[in-house]
Amino acid sequence: MDHGFVCSRTPDAGSVNSVIVLRSQALRSRISGLLVAVLLGLICFSQIALAAPKSIDLAELDWQYRWDDGQNTDIPSDTLKDEGWQSIEFPANPPERNGQTQVWFRTVLPAVTMSEPVIYVTSIDINVEAFVGDKLIYRFGEFDDEGNGTFLGWPWHDMPLPNDFAGRPLYLKVYSDYTQIGLWGETKIQDRADMLLDVITSGLHELIVAAFSLLIAFIALVFAVFRGTQREFFYLGLFSLATAGTLIGENLAMQLLISWPLLKTYLAAISYFAMPIFIAMLLYYWVDDAKGGRLLKAVAILHQVYLIAVVLLSATGMINLATAYPLFDFLFVISLLLMLTVTLRVSRQMNIVRQLVIGAFGLYAIILLADMLIAHGLIPWVNFPMAYGGLLFSLVLVVVSIRNYIQTHTELEALNQTLEQRVVQRTTQLNDYVKAEKDRRISLERQNLFASKLERFNTKLQSCNCLAEASDLFRDKLAHVFSPAIVEVSMDGQEMDDLPDGQLRLQELKGSNHVFASLRLERAAPMLPKQDAEEMIRRASQRLSVTLGNIKLREDLQRYSFEDSLTGLRNRRFFDDALGRDIQLAEREQSALSLLICDIDHFKRFNDKYGHEAGDVALQSVAAKLKQQFRQSDVPCRLGGEEFVVLMREANLDDARAKAETLLQAIATNHIDYHNEKLGPLTVSAGVASWRGDEPDAEALLRKADKALYKAKQTGRNCVVVFEEDKPFDAAL
């Protein structure tokens, strides 16, 4: 049977080998063409970089500095003064630091004509604010109240200058807890367009080398996977990958694509810190324990622990990532010396390929050491071509990879001799696969049908407003979801089913739960295994439990949204709903309805004197009196703050007045017990109004009672004022 996976005719061994030889020759031609293209790209880059943009070097200006620790001065008041300023050749690493972390630099900007002038700085250790005169023009990082900051990466800086900058003072406020403080690298004033071209051209060769290193890393890792036992390709590939990561993380042009300096810094740091791990493991693979292998493994473990510790501690904010570099560089130098010592002792016993790799590694180590000296300011800064060291190492890996490709090709030709046998085995496997796929398709169709019915039921369940509606829906419709299997649905059961996941439980607020429904498999259907039916019950229980929980949560929220959490009285929301309903009821039945509003006198003075916690106790005391003094049919509520309202159903104006006066007397004679100390008593003012049938809405009745309360406040407090239509209030009310 032809399933479309194999040929109908078996090729002979000669034709197969001929095809393989042609393909391998074509692949070698493509690899050679790619390498030529990369080299041509490097040549083109050198031609692009010849155009030098017009710029002014900041190092040529006259600079002054002033330490600022403990002062946290700001532009313009203190910083513009001349006291304490000293001359310095370049705004970096002033003398007499003694652990200080905050410094000011200043100079006078020269006169130069540019369309869009900017200050370009390769790097700053570590946070900076730049001012032209007293105007802030640039900030990198955040400064707290004490003038300190946090490490946010090492980007290049682009500080826009105002058009009238010529002859004006430039101030730089720098914070750094790193070994270096101030500006580093190239520092110049130039046009923005020239600056962008400078950034792109200065980093283009690094990106080309990084891309080349990534390609070599891919090739080496492919060889490592294909050849299995060749761990050297694995470590060579990882080292080339770390080289690419370091070049990309430190590349200036990448900042135009990735706007997160800390992300670039972490990429460069992790790649840089990982280099000695892969170098040491590669050499460990080549050297046995008797000749220094254990020492190389210890070096790899040490750097691996250091890398993990730095990443974890810096990510959690326990250390500054910048401070991890000096210690690492010290360890790296020691590790390089140890690794070179061990490998030089055994290099004569290695083959030519390994000697070539070690030689390239030695040159790369010299380049890394020079880069460390520049980074720590031990030698003057130059634009050191670290990328060329990576390129040299990558080219060595190319030679090694091509050599091993030839070996792999030879092994591939031998493997083709077993091609026919593998084709037969593959055909048998495919037949089994087709049968398994057919069974899988039937199972998926059944699962999709169940999922569709379950989702339709869940959609209906979501529209239920309460658990009672959900219970009716469960009884009527849930069993049909499992058809053709027969599942019994029982409500409010307490017995555990043979399927524990077949019970839908609802969590109570106090932590307990109860069984809302139980699902029990009565009989599985033909072509539906019992375990599949039980899995359907589990899925339904998990899916529907979430929806039921949401319905119950809505019920609980509805119940608790009408209660004031401090006093236990009904809240303003409940009062607004109840007032409207009670007015409609009073109008329909022509019954009496009165409203009392009261307010604690001088409550702010009480709070200021005894504190807000005592004020809460006072509010609770007044609420308790409201509950005691009124009928069960009356509705006391807290409107907000120290203001309360009582809705008195079937109470006329005289009844309401009498109740209000009784309330005032009860509160006035009640002492507030706070921390075993008597603070009271309090007094309240009250306003009373009754519904007369001519109010246009509930707000009208509330306004009448509120006017009466205001009148009570104006007439001495601790009294009751009744709003009467035939006794007009003052116009101010």
Tab-separated table of N, CA and C in Angstrom, residues 247-356:
chain	number	residue	atom	x	y	z
A	247	LEU	N	29.177	40.982	22.211
A	247	LEU	CA	29.272	42.014	21.184
A	247	LEU	C	27.939	42.716	20.972
A	248	ILE	N	26.847	41.943	20.965
A	248	ILE	CA	25.518	42.552	20.771
A	248	ILE	C	25.151	43.407	21.975
A	249	GLY	N	25.399	42.900	23.199
A	249	GLY	CA	25.037	43.652	24.396
A	249	GLY	C	25.807	44.949	24.539
A	250	GLU	N	27.064	44.980	24.069
A	250	GLU	CA	27.890	46.183	24.205
A	250	GLU	C	27.899	47.035	22.941
A	251	ASN	N	27.160	46.606	21.907
A	251	ASN	CA	27.162	47.337	20.644
A	251	ASN	C	26.354	48.626	20.765
A	252	LEU	N	26.922	49.722	20.289
A	252	LEU	CA	26.243	51.013	20.396
A	252	LEU	C	25.010	51.086	19.506
A	253	ALA	N	25.097	50.547	18.297
A	253	ALA	CA	23.979	50.655	17.369
A	253	ALA	C	22.748	49.894	17.848
A	254	MET	N	22.921	48.872	18.702
A	254	MET	CA	21.766	48.102	19.171
A	254	MET	C	20.844	48.950	20.022
A	255	GLN	N	21.366	50.041	20.616
A	255	GLN	CA	20.507	50.907	21.431
A	255	GLN	C	19.428	51.575	20.584
A	256	LEU	N	19.662	51.703	19.266
A	256	LEU	CA	18.643	52.268	18.380
A	256	LEU	C	17.501	51.289	18.156
A	257	LEU	N	17.761	49.993	18.384
A	257	LEU	CA	16.724	48.969	18.198
A	257	LEU	C	16.122	48.527	19.517
A	258	ILE	N	16.940	48.457	20.573
A	258	ILE	CA	16.472	48.012	21.891
A	258	ILE	C	16.587	49.199	22.839
A	259	SER	N	15.457	49.697	23.316
A	259	SER	CA	15.447	50.922	24.122
A	259	SER	C	15.579	50.650	25.609
A	260	TRP	N	15.942	49.422	26.008
A	260	TRP	CA	16.081	49.081	27.426
A	260	TRP	C	17.556	48.881	27.735
A	261	PRO	N	18.239	49.898	28.249
A	261	PRO	CA	19.688	49.758	28.501
A	261	PRO	C	20.011	48.616	29.457
A	262	LEU	N	19.165	48.412	30.494
A	262	LEU	CA	19.465	47.368	31.462
A	262	LEU	C	19.392	45.986	30.824
A	263	LEU	N	18.478	45.801	29.857
A	263	LEU	CA	18.390	44.521	29.154
A	263	LEU	C	19.666	44.253	28.379
A	264	LYS	N	20.174	45.278	27.649
A	264	LYS	CA	21.437	45.114	26.929
A	264	LYS	C	22.582	44.826	27.891
A	265	THR	N	22.585	45.514	29.023
A	265	THR	CA	23.666	45.308	29.990
A	265	THR	C	23.625	43.894	30.553
A	266	TYR	N	22.426	43.395	30.866
A	266	TYR	CA	22.319	42.025	31.363
A	266	TYR	C	22.767	41.021	30.299
A	267	LEU	N	22.392	41.258	29.035
A	267	LEU	CA	22.825	40.355	27.963
A	267	LEU	C	24.343	40.336	27.870
A	268	ALA	N	24.953	41.533	27.893
A	268	ALA	CA	26.416	41.586	27.806
A	268	ALA	C	27.064	40.964	29.035
A	269	ALA	N	26.508	41.234	30.231
A	269	ALA	CA	27.112	40.727	31.461
A	269	ALA	C	27.023	39.204	31.532
A	270	ILE	N	25.837	38.655	31.244
A	270	ILE	CA	25.673	37.197	31.303
A	270	ILE	C	26.586	36.523	30.295
A	271	SER	N	26.644	37.069	29.069
A	271	SER	CA	27.516	36.475	28.044
A	271	SER	C	28.981	36.578	28.457
A	272	TYR	N	29.370	37.748	28.977
A	272	TYR	CA	30.763	37.965	29.379
A	272	TYR	C	31.133	37.071	30.554
A	273	PHE	N	30.258	36.975	31.555
A	273	PHE	CA	30.538	36.143	32.723
A	273	PHE	C	30.532	34.659	32.387
A	274	ALA	N	29.850	34.272	31.296
A	274	ALA	CA	29.782	32.852	30.927
A	274	ALA	C	31.002	32.395	30.134
A	275	MET	N	31.798	33.330	29.581
A	275	MET	CA	32.937	32.950	28.735
A	275	MET	C	33.904	31.986	29.421
A	276	PRO	N	34.387	32.307	30.621
A	276	PRO	CA	35.363	31.382	31.229
A	276	PRO	C	34.777	30.006	31.541
A	277	ILE	N	33.455	29.908	31.708
A	277	ILE	CA	32.843	28.597	31.959
A	277	ILE	C	33.064	27.687	30.764
A	278	PHE	N	32.740	28.192	29.557
A	278	PHE	CA	32.834	27.369	28.354
A	278	PHE	C	34.288	27.116	27.970
A	279	ILE	N	35.158	28.119	28.199
A	279	ILE	CA	36.580	27.899	27.897
A	279	ILE	C	37.146	26.806	28.799
A	280	ALA	N	36.863	26.919	30.099
A	280	ALA	CA	37.397	25.930	31.034
A	280	ALA	C	36.848	24.535	30.756
A	281	MET	N	35.565	24.404	30.416
A	281	MET	CA	34.989	23.084	30.140
A	281	MET	C	35.541	22.500	28.845
A	282	LEU	N	35.802	23.355	27.851
A	282	LEU	CA	36.416	22.863	26.618
A	282	LEU	C	37.809	22.304	26.912
A	283	LEU	N	38.605	23.056	27.660
A	283	LEU	CA	39.950	22.573	27.982
A	283	LEU	C	39.890	21.353	28.897
A	284	TYR	N	38.910	21.325	29.801
A	284	TYR	CA	38.737	20.159	30.669
A	284	TYR	C	38.430	18.909	29.843
A	285	TYR	N	37.676	19.076	28.769
A	285	TYR	CA	37.356	17.948	27.894
A	285	TYR	C	38.611	17.414	27.208
A	286	TRP	N	39.594	18.306	26.994
A	286	TRP	CA	40.817	17.901	26.304
A	286	TRP	C	41.914	17.411	27.249
A	287	VAL	N	41.848	17.747	28.532
A	287	VAL	CA	42.927	17.450	29.480
A	287	VAL	C	42.407	16.474	30.529
A	288	ASP	N	43.155	15.439	30.804
A	288	ASP	CA	42.702	14.503	31.833
A	288	ASP	C	43.030	15.061	33.219
A	289	ASP	N	42.462	14.423	34.244
A	289	ASP	CA	42.579	14.936	35.606
A	289	ASP	C	44.029	14.988	36.082
A	290	ALA	N	44.824	14.043	35.636
A	290	ALA	CA	46.203	13.977	36.121
A	290	ALA	C	47.036	15.172	35.659
A	291	LYS	N	46.631	15.805	34.572
A	291	LYS	CA	47.426	16.897	34.016
A	291	LYS	C	46.779	18.266	34.249
A	292	GLY	N	45.869	18.351	35.180
A	292	GLY	CA	45.259	19.649	35.505
A	292	GLY	C	43.789	19.741	35.199
A	293	GLY	N	43.152	18.628	34.831
A	293	GLY	CA	41.744	18.658	34.482
A	293	GLY	C	40.857	19.077	35.645
A	294	ARG	N	41.206	18.592	36.840
A	294	ARG	CA	40.389	18.950	38.003
A	294	ARG	C	40.435	20.448	38.275
A	295	LEU	N	41.600	21.044	38.076
A	295	LEU	CA	41.722	22.489	38.272
A	295	LEU	C	40.844	23.243	37.281
A	296	LEU	N	40.831	22.790	36.021
A	296	LEU	CA	39.992	23.443	35.010
A	296	LEU	C	38.513	23.301	35.351
A	297	LYS	N	38.110	22.137	35.830
A	297	LYS	CA	36.707	21.941	36.210
A	297	LYS	C	36.334	22.836	37.391
A	298	ALA	N	37.267	22.985	38.339
A	298	ALA	CA	36.997	23.863	39.488
A	298	ALA	C	36.824	25.308	39.034
A	299	VAL	N	37.650	25.727	38.050
A	299	VAL	CA	37.506	27.083	37.510
A	299	VAL	C	36.126	27.267	36.891
A	300	ALA	N	35.670	26.274	36.117
A	300	ALA	CA	34.345	26.356	35.480
A	300	ALA	C	33.238	26.433	36.528
A	301	ILE	N	33.340	25.607	37.572
A	301	ILE	CA	32.306	25.613	38.615
A	301	ILE	C	32.298	26.950	39.352
A	302	LEU	N	33.496	27.486	39.650
A	302	LEU	CA	33.584	28.768	40.342
A	302	LEU	C	32.881	29.868	39.550
A	303	HIS	N	33.147	29.938	38.249
A	303	HIS	CA	32.527	30.986	37.432
A	303	HIS	C	31.035	30.730	37.227
A	304	GLN	N	30.651	29.462	37.202
A	304	GLN	CA	29.224	29.172	37.080
A	304	GLN	C	28.471	29.641	38.333
A	305	VAL	N	29.033	29.371	39.507
A	305	VAL	CA	28.419	29.835	40.756
A	305	VAL	C	28.386	31.358	40.796
A	306	TYR	N	29.469	31.978	40.356
A	306	TYR	CA	29.521	33.446	40.356
A	306	TYR	C	28.448	34.027	39.435
A	307	LEU	N	28.286	33.438	38.239
A	307	LEU	CA	27.277	33.922	37.291
A	307	LEU	C	25.875	33.817	37.878
A	308	ILE	N	25.543	32.661	38.435
A	308	ILE	CA	24.200	32.465	39.001
A	308	ILE	C	23.967	33.411	40.168
A	309	ALA	N	24.968	33.558	41.035
A	309	ALA	CA	24.808	34.434	42.205
A	309	ALA	C	24.611	35.885	41.785
A	310	VAL	N	25.393	36.346	40.810
A	310	VAL	CA	25.270	37.734	40.363
A	310	VAL	C	23.898	37.997	39.755
A	311	VAL	N	23.430	37.074	38.900
A	311	VAL	CA	22.124	37.267	38.257
A	311	VAL	C	21.014	37.305	39.302
A	312	LEU	N	21.038	36.360	40.258
A	312	LEU	CA	19.977	36.319	41.263
A	312	LEU	C	20.029	37.525	42.182
A	313	LEU	N	21.218	37.888	42.656
A	313	LEU	CA	21.326	38.999	43.602
A	313	LEU	C	21.007	40.344	42.948
A	314	SER	N	21.431	40.523	41.684
A	314	SER	CA	21.129	41.788	41.012
A	314	SER	C	19.670	41.867	40.598
A	315	ALA	N	19.079	40.730	40.191
A	315	ALA	CA	17.666	40.740	39.799
A	315	ALA	C	16.760	41.034	40.981
A	316	THR	N	17.161	40.604	42.182
A	316	THR	CA	16.350	40.873	43.378
A	316	THR	C	16.699	42.199	44.030
A	317	GLY	N	17.653	42.952	43.459
A	317	GLY	CA	17.995	44.259	43.992
A	317	GLY	C	18.939	44.233	45.178
A	318	MET	N	19.520	43.065	45.505
A	318	MET	CA	20.406	42.982	46.661
A	318	MET	C	21.789	43.568	46.365
A	319	ILE	N	22.226	43.501	45.087
A	319	ILE	CA	23.502	44.111	44.709
A	319	ILE	C	23.300	44.895	43.425
A	320	ASN	N	24.265	45.726	43.127
A	320	ASN	CA	24.292	46.492	41.887
A	320	ASN	C	25.070	45.679	40.852
A	321	LEU	N	24.471	45.461	39.675
A	321	LEU	CA	25.138	44.651	38.653
A	321	LEU	C	26.499	45.222	38.283
A	322	ALA	N	26.626	46.540	38.299
A	322	ALA	CA	27.903	47.154	37.921
A	322	ALA	C	29.026	46.741	38.858
A	323	THR	N	28.699	46.561	40.145
A	323	THR	CA	29.745	46.233	41.113
A	323	THR	C	30.256	44.808	40.955
A	324	ALA	N	29.590	43.997	40.133
A	324	ALA	CA	30.030	42.615	39.939
A	324	ALA	C	31.199	42.519	38.962
A	325	TYR	N	31.416	43.565	38.154
A	325	TYR	CA	32.462	43.502	37.137
A	325	TYR	C	33.878	43.482	37.713
A	326	PRO	N	34.231	44.372	38.649
A	326	PRO	CA	35.631	44.360	39.117
A	326	PRO	C	36.072	43.016	39.688
A	327	LEU	N	35.234	42.406	40.541
A	327	LEU	CA	35.596	41.112	41.108
A	327	LEU	C	35.681	40.053	40.020
A	328	PHE	N	34.728	40.091	39.050
A	328	PHE	CA	34.781	39.106	37.975
A	328	PHE	C	36.067	39.253	37.161
A	329	ASP	N	36.405	40.507	36.815
A	329	ASP	CA	37.614	40.701	36.012
A	329	ASP	C	38.847	40.187	36.752
A	330	PHE	N	38.899	40.381	38.056
A	330	PHE	CA	40.025	39.850	38.833
A	330	PHE	C	40.046	38.320	38.751
A	331	LEU	N	38.866	37.697	38.956
A	331	LEU	CA	38.790	36.234	38.861
A	331	LEU	C	39.107	35.759	37.449
A	332	PHE	N	38.657	36.519	36.439
A	332	PHE	CA	38.875	36.126	35.047
A	332	PHE	C	40.369	36.131	34.720
A	333	VAL	N	41.062	37.159	35.183
A	333	VAL	CA	42.506	37.217	34.923
A	333	VAL	C	43.216	36.015	35.560
A	334	ILE	N	42.887	35.732	36.816
A	334	ILE	CA	43.495	34.572	37.480
A	334	ILE	C	43.146	33.286	36.730
A	335	SER	N	41.881	33.166	36.310
A	335	SER	CA	41.446	31.960	35.602
A	335	SER	C	42.163	31.817	34.263
A	336	LEU	N	42.323	32.938	33.531
A	336	LEU	CA	43.026	32.872	32.252
A	336	LEU	C	44.463	32.389	32.445
A	337	LEU	N	45.126	32.904	33.463
A	337	LEU	CA	46.511	32.481	33.719
A	337	LEU	C	46.571	30.999	34.069
A	338	LEU	N	45.634	30.523	34.900
A	338	LEU	CA	45.611	29.105	35.249
A	338	LEU	C	45.341	28.238	34.029
A	339	MET	N	44.353	28.655	33.203
A	339	MET	CA	44.009	27.841	32.037
A	339	MET	C	45.144	27.813	31.026
A	340	LEU	N	45.792	28.967	30.808
A	340	LEU	CA	46.922	28.979	29.875
A	340	LEU	C	48.081	28.136	30.394
A	341	THR	N	48.325	28.170	31.701
A	341	THR	CA	49.405	27.368	32.283
A	341	THR	C	49.158	25.877	32.070
A	342	VAL	N	47.917	25.432	32.335
A	342	VAL	CA	47.590	24.013	32.186
A	342	VAL	C	47.683	23.581	30.733
A	343	THR	N	47.112	24.386	29.818
A	343	THR	CA	47.077	23.969	28.410
A	343	THR	C	48.452	24.007	27.759
A	344	LEU	N	49.297	24.954	28.157
A	344	LEU	CA	50.636	25.003	27.567
A	344	LEU	C	51.449	23.762	27.933
A	345	ARG	N	51.191	23.201	29.116
A	345	ARG	CA	51.933	21.999	29.525
A	345	ARG	C	51.561	20.778	28.693
A	346	VAL	N	50.319	20.750	28.194
A	346	VAL	CA	49.865	19.553	27.474
A	346	VAL	C	49.623	19.827	25.996
A	347	SER	N	49.929	21.052	25.521
A	347	SER	CA	49.606	21.396	24.130
A	347	SER	C	50.363	20.533	23.120
A	348	ARG	N	51.550	20.097	23.476
A	348	ARG	CA	52.330	19.291	22.526
A	348	ARG	C	51.697	17.934	22.252
A	349	GLN	N	50.925	17.418	23.212
A	349	GLN	CA	50.274	16.125	23.001
A	349	GLN	C	48.951	16.250	22.219
A	350	MET	N	48.523	17.480	21.923
A	350	MET	CA	47.250	17.672	21.224
A	350	MET	C	47.456	17.668	19.721
A	351	ASN	N	46.353	17.395	18.980
A	351	ASN	CA	46.439	17.428	17.521
A	351	ASN	C	46.465	18.874	17.036
A	352	ILE	N	46.651	19.044	15.742
A	352	ILE	CA	46.840	20.372	15.170
A	352	ILE	C	45.600	21.241	15.319
A	353	VAL	N	44.406	20.609	15.276
A	353	VAL	CA	43.164	21.380	15.392
A	353	VAL	C	43.051	21.996	16.779
A	354	ARG	N	43.304	21.198	17.805
A	354	ARG	CA	43.211	21.713	19.166
A	354	ARG	C	44.282	22.766	19.435
A	355	GLN	N	45.475	22.578	18.899
A	355	GLN	CA	46.521	23.581	19.062
A	355	GLN	C	46.117	24.906	18.413
A	356	LEU	N	45.443	24.800	17.265
A	356	LEU	CA	44.974	26.007	16.586
A	356	LEU	C	43.939	26.749	17.437
